[in-house]
PDB file of C-alpha atoms in Angstrom:
ATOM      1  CA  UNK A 384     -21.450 -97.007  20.727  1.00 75.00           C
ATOM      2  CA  UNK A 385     -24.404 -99.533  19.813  1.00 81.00           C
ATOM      3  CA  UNK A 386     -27.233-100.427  22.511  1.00 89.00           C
ATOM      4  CA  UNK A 387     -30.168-102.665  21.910  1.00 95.00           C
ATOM      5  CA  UNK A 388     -33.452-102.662  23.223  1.00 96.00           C
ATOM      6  CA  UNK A 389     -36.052-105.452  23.576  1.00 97.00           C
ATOM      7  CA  UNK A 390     -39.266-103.982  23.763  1.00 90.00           C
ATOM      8  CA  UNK A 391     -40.804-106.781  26.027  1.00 95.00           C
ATOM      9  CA  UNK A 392     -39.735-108.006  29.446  1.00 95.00           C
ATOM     10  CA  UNK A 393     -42.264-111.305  28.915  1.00 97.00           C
ATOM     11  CA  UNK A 394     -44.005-113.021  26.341  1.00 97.00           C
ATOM     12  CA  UNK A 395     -46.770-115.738  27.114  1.00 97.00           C
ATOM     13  CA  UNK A 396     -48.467-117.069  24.322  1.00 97.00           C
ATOM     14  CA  UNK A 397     -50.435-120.522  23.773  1.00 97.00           C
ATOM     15  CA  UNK A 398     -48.894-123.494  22.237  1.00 97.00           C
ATOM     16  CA  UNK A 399     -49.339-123.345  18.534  1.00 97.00           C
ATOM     17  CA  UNK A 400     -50.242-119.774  18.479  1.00 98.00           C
ATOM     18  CA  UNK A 401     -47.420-117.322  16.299  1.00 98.00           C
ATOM     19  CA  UNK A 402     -45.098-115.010  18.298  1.00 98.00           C
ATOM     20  CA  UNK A 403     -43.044-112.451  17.596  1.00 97.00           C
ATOM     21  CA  UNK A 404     -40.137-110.533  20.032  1.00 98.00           C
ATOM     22  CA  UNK A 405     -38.714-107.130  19.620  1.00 97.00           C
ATOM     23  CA  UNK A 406     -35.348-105.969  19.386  1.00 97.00           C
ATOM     24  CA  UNK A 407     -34.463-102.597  18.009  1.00 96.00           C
ATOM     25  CA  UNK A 408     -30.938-101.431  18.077  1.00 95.00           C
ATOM     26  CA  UNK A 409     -28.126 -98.350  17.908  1.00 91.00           C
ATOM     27  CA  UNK A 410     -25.440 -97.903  16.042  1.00 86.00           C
ATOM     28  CA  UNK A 411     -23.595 -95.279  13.505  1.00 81.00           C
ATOM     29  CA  UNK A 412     -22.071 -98.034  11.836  1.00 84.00           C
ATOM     30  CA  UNK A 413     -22.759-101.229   9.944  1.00 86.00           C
ATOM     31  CA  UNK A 414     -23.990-104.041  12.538  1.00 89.00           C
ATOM     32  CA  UNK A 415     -23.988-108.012  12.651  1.00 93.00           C
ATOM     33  CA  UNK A 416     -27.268-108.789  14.505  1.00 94.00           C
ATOM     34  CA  UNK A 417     -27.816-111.779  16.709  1.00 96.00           C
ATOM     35  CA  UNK A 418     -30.742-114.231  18.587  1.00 97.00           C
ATOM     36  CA  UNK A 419     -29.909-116.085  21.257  1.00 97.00           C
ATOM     37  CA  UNK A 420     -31.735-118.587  23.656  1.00 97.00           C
ATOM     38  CA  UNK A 421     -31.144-119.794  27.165  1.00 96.00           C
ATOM     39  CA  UNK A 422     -32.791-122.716  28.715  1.00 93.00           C
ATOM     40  CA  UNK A 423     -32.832-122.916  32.520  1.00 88.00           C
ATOM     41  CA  UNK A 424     -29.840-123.602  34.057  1.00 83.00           C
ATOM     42  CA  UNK A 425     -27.582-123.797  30.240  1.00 88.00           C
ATOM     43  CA  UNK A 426     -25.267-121.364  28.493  1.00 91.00           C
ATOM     44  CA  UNK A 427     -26.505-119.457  25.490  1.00 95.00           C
ATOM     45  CA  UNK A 428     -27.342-121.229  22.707  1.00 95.00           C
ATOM     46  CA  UNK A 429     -27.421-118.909  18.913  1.00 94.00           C
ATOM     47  CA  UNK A 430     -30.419-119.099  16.968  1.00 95.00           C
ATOM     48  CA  UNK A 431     -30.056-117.337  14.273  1.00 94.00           C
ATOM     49  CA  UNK A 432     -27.640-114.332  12.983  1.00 94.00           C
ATOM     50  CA  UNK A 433     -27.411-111.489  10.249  1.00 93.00           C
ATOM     51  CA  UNK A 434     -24.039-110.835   8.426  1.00 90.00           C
ATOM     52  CA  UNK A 435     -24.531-109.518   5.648  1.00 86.00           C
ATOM     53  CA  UNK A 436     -27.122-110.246   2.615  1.00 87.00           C
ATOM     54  CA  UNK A 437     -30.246-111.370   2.461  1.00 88.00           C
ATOM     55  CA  UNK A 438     -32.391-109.716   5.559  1.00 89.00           C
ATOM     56  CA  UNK A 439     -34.426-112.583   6.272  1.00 91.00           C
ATOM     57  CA  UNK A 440     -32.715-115.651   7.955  1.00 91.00           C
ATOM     58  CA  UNK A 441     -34.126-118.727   9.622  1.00 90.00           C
ATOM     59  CA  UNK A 442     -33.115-121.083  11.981  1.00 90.00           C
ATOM     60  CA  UNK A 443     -33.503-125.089  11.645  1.00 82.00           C
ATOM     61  CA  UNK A 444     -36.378-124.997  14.178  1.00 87.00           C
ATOM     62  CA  UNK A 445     -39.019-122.892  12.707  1.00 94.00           C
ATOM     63  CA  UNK A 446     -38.021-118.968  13.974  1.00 96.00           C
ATOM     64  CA  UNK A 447     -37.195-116.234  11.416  1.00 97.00           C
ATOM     65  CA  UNK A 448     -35.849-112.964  11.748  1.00 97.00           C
ATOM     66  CA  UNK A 449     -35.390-109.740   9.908  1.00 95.00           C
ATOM     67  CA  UNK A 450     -33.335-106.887   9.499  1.00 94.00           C
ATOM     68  CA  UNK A 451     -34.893-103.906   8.753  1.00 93.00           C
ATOM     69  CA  UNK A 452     -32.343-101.128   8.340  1.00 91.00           C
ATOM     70  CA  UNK A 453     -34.210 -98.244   8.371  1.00 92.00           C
ATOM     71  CA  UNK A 454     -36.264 -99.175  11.522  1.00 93.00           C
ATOM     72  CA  UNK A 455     -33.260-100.447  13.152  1.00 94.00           C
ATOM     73  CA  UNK A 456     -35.083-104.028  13.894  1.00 95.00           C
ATOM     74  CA  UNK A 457     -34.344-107.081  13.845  1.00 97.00           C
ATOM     75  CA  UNK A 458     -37.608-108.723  15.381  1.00 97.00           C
ATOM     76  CA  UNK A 459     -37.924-112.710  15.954  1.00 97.00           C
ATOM     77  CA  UNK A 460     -40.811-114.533  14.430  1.00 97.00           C
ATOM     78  CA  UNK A 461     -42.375-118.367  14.868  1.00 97.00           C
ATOM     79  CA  UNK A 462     -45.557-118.933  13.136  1.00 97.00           C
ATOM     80  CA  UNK A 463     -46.224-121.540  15.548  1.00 97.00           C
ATOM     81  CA  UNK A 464     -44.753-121.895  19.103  1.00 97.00           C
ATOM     82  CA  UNK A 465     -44.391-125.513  21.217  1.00 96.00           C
ATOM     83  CA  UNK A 466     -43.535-125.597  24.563  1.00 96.00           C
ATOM     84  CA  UNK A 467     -40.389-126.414  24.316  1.00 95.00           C
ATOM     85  CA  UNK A 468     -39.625-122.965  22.873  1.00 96.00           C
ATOM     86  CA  UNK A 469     -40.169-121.732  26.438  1.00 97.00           C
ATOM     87  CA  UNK A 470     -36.606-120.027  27.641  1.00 97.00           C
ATOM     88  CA  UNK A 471     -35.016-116.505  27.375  1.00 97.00           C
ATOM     89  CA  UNK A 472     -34.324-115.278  23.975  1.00 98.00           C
ATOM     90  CA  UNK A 473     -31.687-112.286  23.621  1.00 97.00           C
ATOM     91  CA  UNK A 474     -30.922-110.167  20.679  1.00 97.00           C
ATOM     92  CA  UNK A 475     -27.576-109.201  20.485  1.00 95.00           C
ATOM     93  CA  UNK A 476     -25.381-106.794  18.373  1.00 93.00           C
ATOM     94  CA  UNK A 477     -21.904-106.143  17.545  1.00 90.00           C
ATOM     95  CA  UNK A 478     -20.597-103.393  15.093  1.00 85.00           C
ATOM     96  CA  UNK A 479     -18.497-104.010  12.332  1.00 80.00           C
ATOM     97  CA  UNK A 480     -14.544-104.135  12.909  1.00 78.00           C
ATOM     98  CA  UNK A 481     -15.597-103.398  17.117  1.00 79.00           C
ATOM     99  CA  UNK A 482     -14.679-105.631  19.652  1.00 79.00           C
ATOM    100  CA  UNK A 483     -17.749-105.864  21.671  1.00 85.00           C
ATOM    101  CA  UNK A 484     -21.213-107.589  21.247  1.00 90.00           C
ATOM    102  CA  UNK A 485     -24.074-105.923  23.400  1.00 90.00           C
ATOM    103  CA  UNK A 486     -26.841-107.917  24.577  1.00 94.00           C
ATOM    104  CA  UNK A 487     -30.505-106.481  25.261  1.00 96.00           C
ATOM    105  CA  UNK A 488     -32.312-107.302  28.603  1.00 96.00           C
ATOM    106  CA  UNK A 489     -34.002-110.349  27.009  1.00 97.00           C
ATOM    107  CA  UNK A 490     -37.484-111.497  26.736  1.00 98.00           C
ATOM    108  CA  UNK A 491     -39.095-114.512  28.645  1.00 97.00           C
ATOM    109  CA  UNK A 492     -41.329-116.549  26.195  1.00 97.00           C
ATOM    110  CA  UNK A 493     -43.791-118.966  27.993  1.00 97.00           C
ATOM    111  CA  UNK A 494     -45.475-121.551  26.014  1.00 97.00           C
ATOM    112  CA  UNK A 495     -49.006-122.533  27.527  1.00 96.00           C
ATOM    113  CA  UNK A 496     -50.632-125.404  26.391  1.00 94.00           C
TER     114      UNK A 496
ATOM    115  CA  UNK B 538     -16.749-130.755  18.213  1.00 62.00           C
ATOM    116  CA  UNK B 539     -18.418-127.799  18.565  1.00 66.00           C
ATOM    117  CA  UNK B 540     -18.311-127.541  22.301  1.00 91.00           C
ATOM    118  CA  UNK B 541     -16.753-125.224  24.587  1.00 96.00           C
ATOM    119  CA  UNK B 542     -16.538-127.019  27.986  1.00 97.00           C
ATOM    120  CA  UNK B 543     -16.477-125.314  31.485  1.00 97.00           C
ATOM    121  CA  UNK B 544     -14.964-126.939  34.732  1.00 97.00           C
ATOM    122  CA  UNK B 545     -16.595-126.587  37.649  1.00 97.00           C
ATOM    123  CA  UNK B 546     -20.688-126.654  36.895  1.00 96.00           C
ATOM    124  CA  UNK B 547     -20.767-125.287  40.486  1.00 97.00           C
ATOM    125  CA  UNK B 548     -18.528-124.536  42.919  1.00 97.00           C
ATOM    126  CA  UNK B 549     -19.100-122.715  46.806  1.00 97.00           C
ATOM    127  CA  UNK B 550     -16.389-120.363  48.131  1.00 94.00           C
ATOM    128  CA  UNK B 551     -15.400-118.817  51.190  1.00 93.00           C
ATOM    129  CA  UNK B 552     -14.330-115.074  51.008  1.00 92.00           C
ATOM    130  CA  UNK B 553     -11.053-116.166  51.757  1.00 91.00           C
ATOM    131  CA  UNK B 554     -10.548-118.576  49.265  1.00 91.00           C
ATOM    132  CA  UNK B 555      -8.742-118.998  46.094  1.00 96.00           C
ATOM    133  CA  UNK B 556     -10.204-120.890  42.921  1.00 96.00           C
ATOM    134  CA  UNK B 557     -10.146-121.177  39.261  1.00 97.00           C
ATOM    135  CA  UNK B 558     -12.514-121.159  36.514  1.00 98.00           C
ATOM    136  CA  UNK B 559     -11.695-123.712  33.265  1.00 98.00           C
ATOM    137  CA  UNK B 560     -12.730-123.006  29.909  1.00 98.00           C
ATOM    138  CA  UNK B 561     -12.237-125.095  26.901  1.00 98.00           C
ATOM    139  CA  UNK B 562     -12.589-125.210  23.067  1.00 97.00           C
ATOM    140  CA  UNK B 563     -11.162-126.773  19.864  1.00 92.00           C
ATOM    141  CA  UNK B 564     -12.987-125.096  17.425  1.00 94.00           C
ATOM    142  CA  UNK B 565      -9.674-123.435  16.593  1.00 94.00           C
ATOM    143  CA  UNK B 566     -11.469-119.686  17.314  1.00 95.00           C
ATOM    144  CA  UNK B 567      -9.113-116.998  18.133  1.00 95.00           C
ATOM    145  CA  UNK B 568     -11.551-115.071  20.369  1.00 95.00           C
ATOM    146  CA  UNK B 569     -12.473-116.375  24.039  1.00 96.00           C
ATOM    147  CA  UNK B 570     -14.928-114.106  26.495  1.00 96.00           C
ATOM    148  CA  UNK B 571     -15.802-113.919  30.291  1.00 97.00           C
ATOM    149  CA  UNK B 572     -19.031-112.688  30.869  1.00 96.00           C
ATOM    150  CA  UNK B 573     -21.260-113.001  33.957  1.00 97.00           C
ATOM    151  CA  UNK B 574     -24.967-113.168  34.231  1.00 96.00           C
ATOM    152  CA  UNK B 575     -26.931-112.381  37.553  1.00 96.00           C
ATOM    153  CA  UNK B 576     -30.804-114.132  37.742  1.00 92.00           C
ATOM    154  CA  UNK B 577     -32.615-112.861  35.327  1.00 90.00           C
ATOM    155  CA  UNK B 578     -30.224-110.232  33.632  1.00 93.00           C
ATOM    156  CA  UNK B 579     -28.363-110.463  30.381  1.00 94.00           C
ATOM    157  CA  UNK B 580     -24.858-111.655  30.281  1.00 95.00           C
ATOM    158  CA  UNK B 581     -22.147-109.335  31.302  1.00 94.00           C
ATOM    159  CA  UNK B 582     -18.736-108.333  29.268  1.00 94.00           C
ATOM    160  CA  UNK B 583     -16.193-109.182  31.953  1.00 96.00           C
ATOM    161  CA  UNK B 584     -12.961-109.763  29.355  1.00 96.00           C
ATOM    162  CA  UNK B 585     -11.960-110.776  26.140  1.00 95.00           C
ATOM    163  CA  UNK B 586      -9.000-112.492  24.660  1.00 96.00           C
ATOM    164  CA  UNK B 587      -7.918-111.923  21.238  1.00 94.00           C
ATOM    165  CA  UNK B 588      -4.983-114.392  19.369  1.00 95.00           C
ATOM    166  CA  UNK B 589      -4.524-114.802  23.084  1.00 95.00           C
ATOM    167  CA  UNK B 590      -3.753-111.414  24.466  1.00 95.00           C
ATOM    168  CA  UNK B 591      -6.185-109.394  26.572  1.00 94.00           C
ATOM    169  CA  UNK B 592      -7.977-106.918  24.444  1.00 91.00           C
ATOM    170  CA  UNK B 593     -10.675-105.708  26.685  1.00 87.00           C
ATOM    171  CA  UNK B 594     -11.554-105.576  30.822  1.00 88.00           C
ATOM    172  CA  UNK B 595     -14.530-104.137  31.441  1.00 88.00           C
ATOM    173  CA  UNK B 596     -13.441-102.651  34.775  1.00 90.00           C
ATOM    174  CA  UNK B 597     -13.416-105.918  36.441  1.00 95.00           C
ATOM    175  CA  UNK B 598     -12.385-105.273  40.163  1.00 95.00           C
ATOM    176  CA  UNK B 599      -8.943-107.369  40.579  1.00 95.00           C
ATOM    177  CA  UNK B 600     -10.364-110.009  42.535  1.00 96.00           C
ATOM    178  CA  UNK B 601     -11.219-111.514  39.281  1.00 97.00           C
ATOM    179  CA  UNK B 602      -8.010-112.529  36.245  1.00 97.00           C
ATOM    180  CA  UNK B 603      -8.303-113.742  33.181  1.00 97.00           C
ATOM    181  CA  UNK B 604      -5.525-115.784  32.026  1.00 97.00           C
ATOM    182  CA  UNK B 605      -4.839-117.434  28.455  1.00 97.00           C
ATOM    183  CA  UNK B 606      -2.220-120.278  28.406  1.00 95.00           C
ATOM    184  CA  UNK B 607      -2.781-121.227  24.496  1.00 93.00           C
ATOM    185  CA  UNK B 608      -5.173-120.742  22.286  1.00 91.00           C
ATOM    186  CA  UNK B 609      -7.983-122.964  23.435  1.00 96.00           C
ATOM    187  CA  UNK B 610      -7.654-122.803  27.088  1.00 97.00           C
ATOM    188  CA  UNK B 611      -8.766-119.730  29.388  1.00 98.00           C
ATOM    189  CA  UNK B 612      -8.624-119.702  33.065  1.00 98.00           C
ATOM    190  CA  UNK B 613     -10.549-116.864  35.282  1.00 98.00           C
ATOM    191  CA  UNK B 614      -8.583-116.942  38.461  1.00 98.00           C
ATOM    192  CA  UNK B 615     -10.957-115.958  41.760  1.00 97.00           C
ATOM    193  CA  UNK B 616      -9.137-114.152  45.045  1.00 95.00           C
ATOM    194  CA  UNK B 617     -11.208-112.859  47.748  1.00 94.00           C
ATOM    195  CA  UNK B 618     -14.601-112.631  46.109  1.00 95.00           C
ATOM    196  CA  UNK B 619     -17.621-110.780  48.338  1.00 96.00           C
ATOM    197  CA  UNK B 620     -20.942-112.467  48.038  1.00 96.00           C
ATOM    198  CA  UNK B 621     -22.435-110.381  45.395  1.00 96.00           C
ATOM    199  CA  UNK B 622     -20.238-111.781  42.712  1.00 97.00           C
ATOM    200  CA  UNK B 623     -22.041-114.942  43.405  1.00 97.00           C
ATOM    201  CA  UNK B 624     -23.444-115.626  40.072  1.00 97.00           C
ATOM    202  CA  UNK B 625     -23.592-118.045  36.826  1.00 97.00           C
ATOM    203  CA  UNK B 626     -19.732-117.564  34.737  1.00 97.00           C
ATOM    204  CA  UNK B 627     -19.925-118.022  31.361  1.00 97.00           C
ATOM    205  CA  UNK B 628     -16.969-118.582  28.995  1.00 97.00           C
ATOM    206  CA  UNK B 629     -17.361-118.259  25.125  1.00 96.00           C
ATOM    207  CA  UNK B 630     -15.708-118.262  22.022  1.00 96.00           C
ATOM    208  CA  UNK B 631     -15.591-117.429  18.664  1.00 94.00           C
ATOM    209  CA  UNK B 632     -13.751-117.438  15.305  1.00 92.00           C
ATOM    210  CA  UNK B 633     -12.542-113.998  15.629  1.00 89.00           C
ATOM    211  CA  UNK B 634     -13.703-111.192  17.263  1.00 88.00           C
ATOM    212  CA  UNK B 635     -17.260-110.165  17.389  1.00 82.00           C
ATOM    213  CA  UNK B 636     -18.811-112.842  14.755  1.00 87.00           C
ATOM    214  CA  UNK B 637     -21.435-115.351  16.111  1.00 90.00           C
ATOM    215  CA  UNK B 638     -20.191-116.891  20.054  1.00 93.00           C
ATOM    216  CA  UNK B 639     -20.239-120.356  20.836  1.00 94.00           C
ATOM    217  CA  UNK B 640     -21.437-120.810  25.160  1.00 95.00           C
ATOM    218  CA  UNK B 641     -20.203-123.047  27.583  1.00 96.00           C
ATOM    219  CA  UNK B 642     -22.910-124.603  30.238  1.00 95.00           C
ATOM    220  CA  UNK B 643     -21.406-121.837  33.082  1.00 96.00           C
ATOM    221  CA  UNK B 644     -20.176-122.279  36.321  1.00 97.00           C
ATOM    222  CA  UNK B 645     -22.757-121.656  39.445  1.00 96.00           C
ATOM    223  CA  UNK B 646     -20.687-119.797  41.739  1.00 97.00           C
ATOM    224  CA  UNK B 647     -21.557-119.113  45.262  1.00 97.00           C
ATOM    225  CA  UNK B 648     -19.619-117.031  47.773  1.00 96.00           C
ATOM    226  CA  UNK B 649     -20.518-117.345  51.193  1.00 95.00           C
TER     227      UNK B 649
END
């Protein structure tokens, strides 16, 4: 069965400064990989997602992540963070032809100006 | 419309009481999830609905039932709930199983 991991509970970084958040994940089998965010008091929202192809995806505000197979990873970047990126952020994966997608604990980013 | 909307936003119960959960979508996805999330957790797996048939419970005590009238409605049905399942209900969807999930906003719910 697949598990993910994100490496840090919290994340506080100043405004304009790059981050990066950790996810490494579990499975015997081919995976779809996922970021989500969560504002206060909102459902989850996806950021961005791996399928299949090229390991490098972005989303239309700025964050990229990666899948790197052979370090199961598939770590969020933002070369430049605003406050308005502080929320939750979950990685998430579900293996091909399964029926469940696994969430990690999540990571807290706080934007400080 | 790329929504999926959730009826009540909140909602307080008594242990005694009966109430239901709304969740809607016309995205035309064939996959609609439960899940619950405690403060400060990830969400929880409660069920999932396939082409509108159950295809997983995660051990979900009975108190709690899923039901899918058509393909863009499901209903969580709430029976004598305890305090501890007080908690933030979120519904989601997507095209088929397992590909990228659209949230609703959640329902607060509070037993007392």
């Amino acid at each position: 069965a697949q598990s993910v991991t994100q490496l840090d509970s919290q994340v506080p970084v100043f405004e304009e400064a790059p981050v990066e958040l950790r996810c490494n994940y579990s499975s015997s089998v081919s995976v779809y990989l996922f970021w989500y965010v969560q504002y206060p008091n909102q459902g989850l929202q996806l950021l961005l997602k791996y399928l299949s192809g090229s390991t490098l995806v972005e989303s239309i505000n700025g964050f990229e992540a990666e899948f790197n197979k052979s370090q199961t990873s598939f770590h969020l970047r933002k070369p430049s963070v605003h406050i308005s990126d502080t929320a939750e952020y979950f990685c998430a994966v579900s293996e091909s032809g399964g029926f469940k997608t696994i969430f990690g604990a999540g990571t807290r980013l706080f934007v400080k100006a | 419309d790329t929504e999926v909307t959730q009826t009540p936003k909140h909602l307080v119960m008594g242990m005694t009481n009966k109430k239901s959960l709304k969740c809607e979508q016309h995205m035309g996805h064939r996959a609609m999830y439960w899940y619950k999330q405690k403060a400060k957790k990830p969400p929880e797996l409660m069920f999932v609905y396939s082409y509108e048939k159950l295809s997983i419970n995660e051990s979900v005590p009975s108190r709690f039932s899923p039901e899918c009238p058509n393909s863009s409605l499901l209903n969580l049905h709430l029976h004598a709930l305890q305090p501890e399942d007080s908690a933030l209900y979120l519904c989601a969807s997507s095209q088929v199983l397992n590909t990228e999930a659209f949230f609703g906003q959640g329902t607060r719910l509070t037993v007392v």
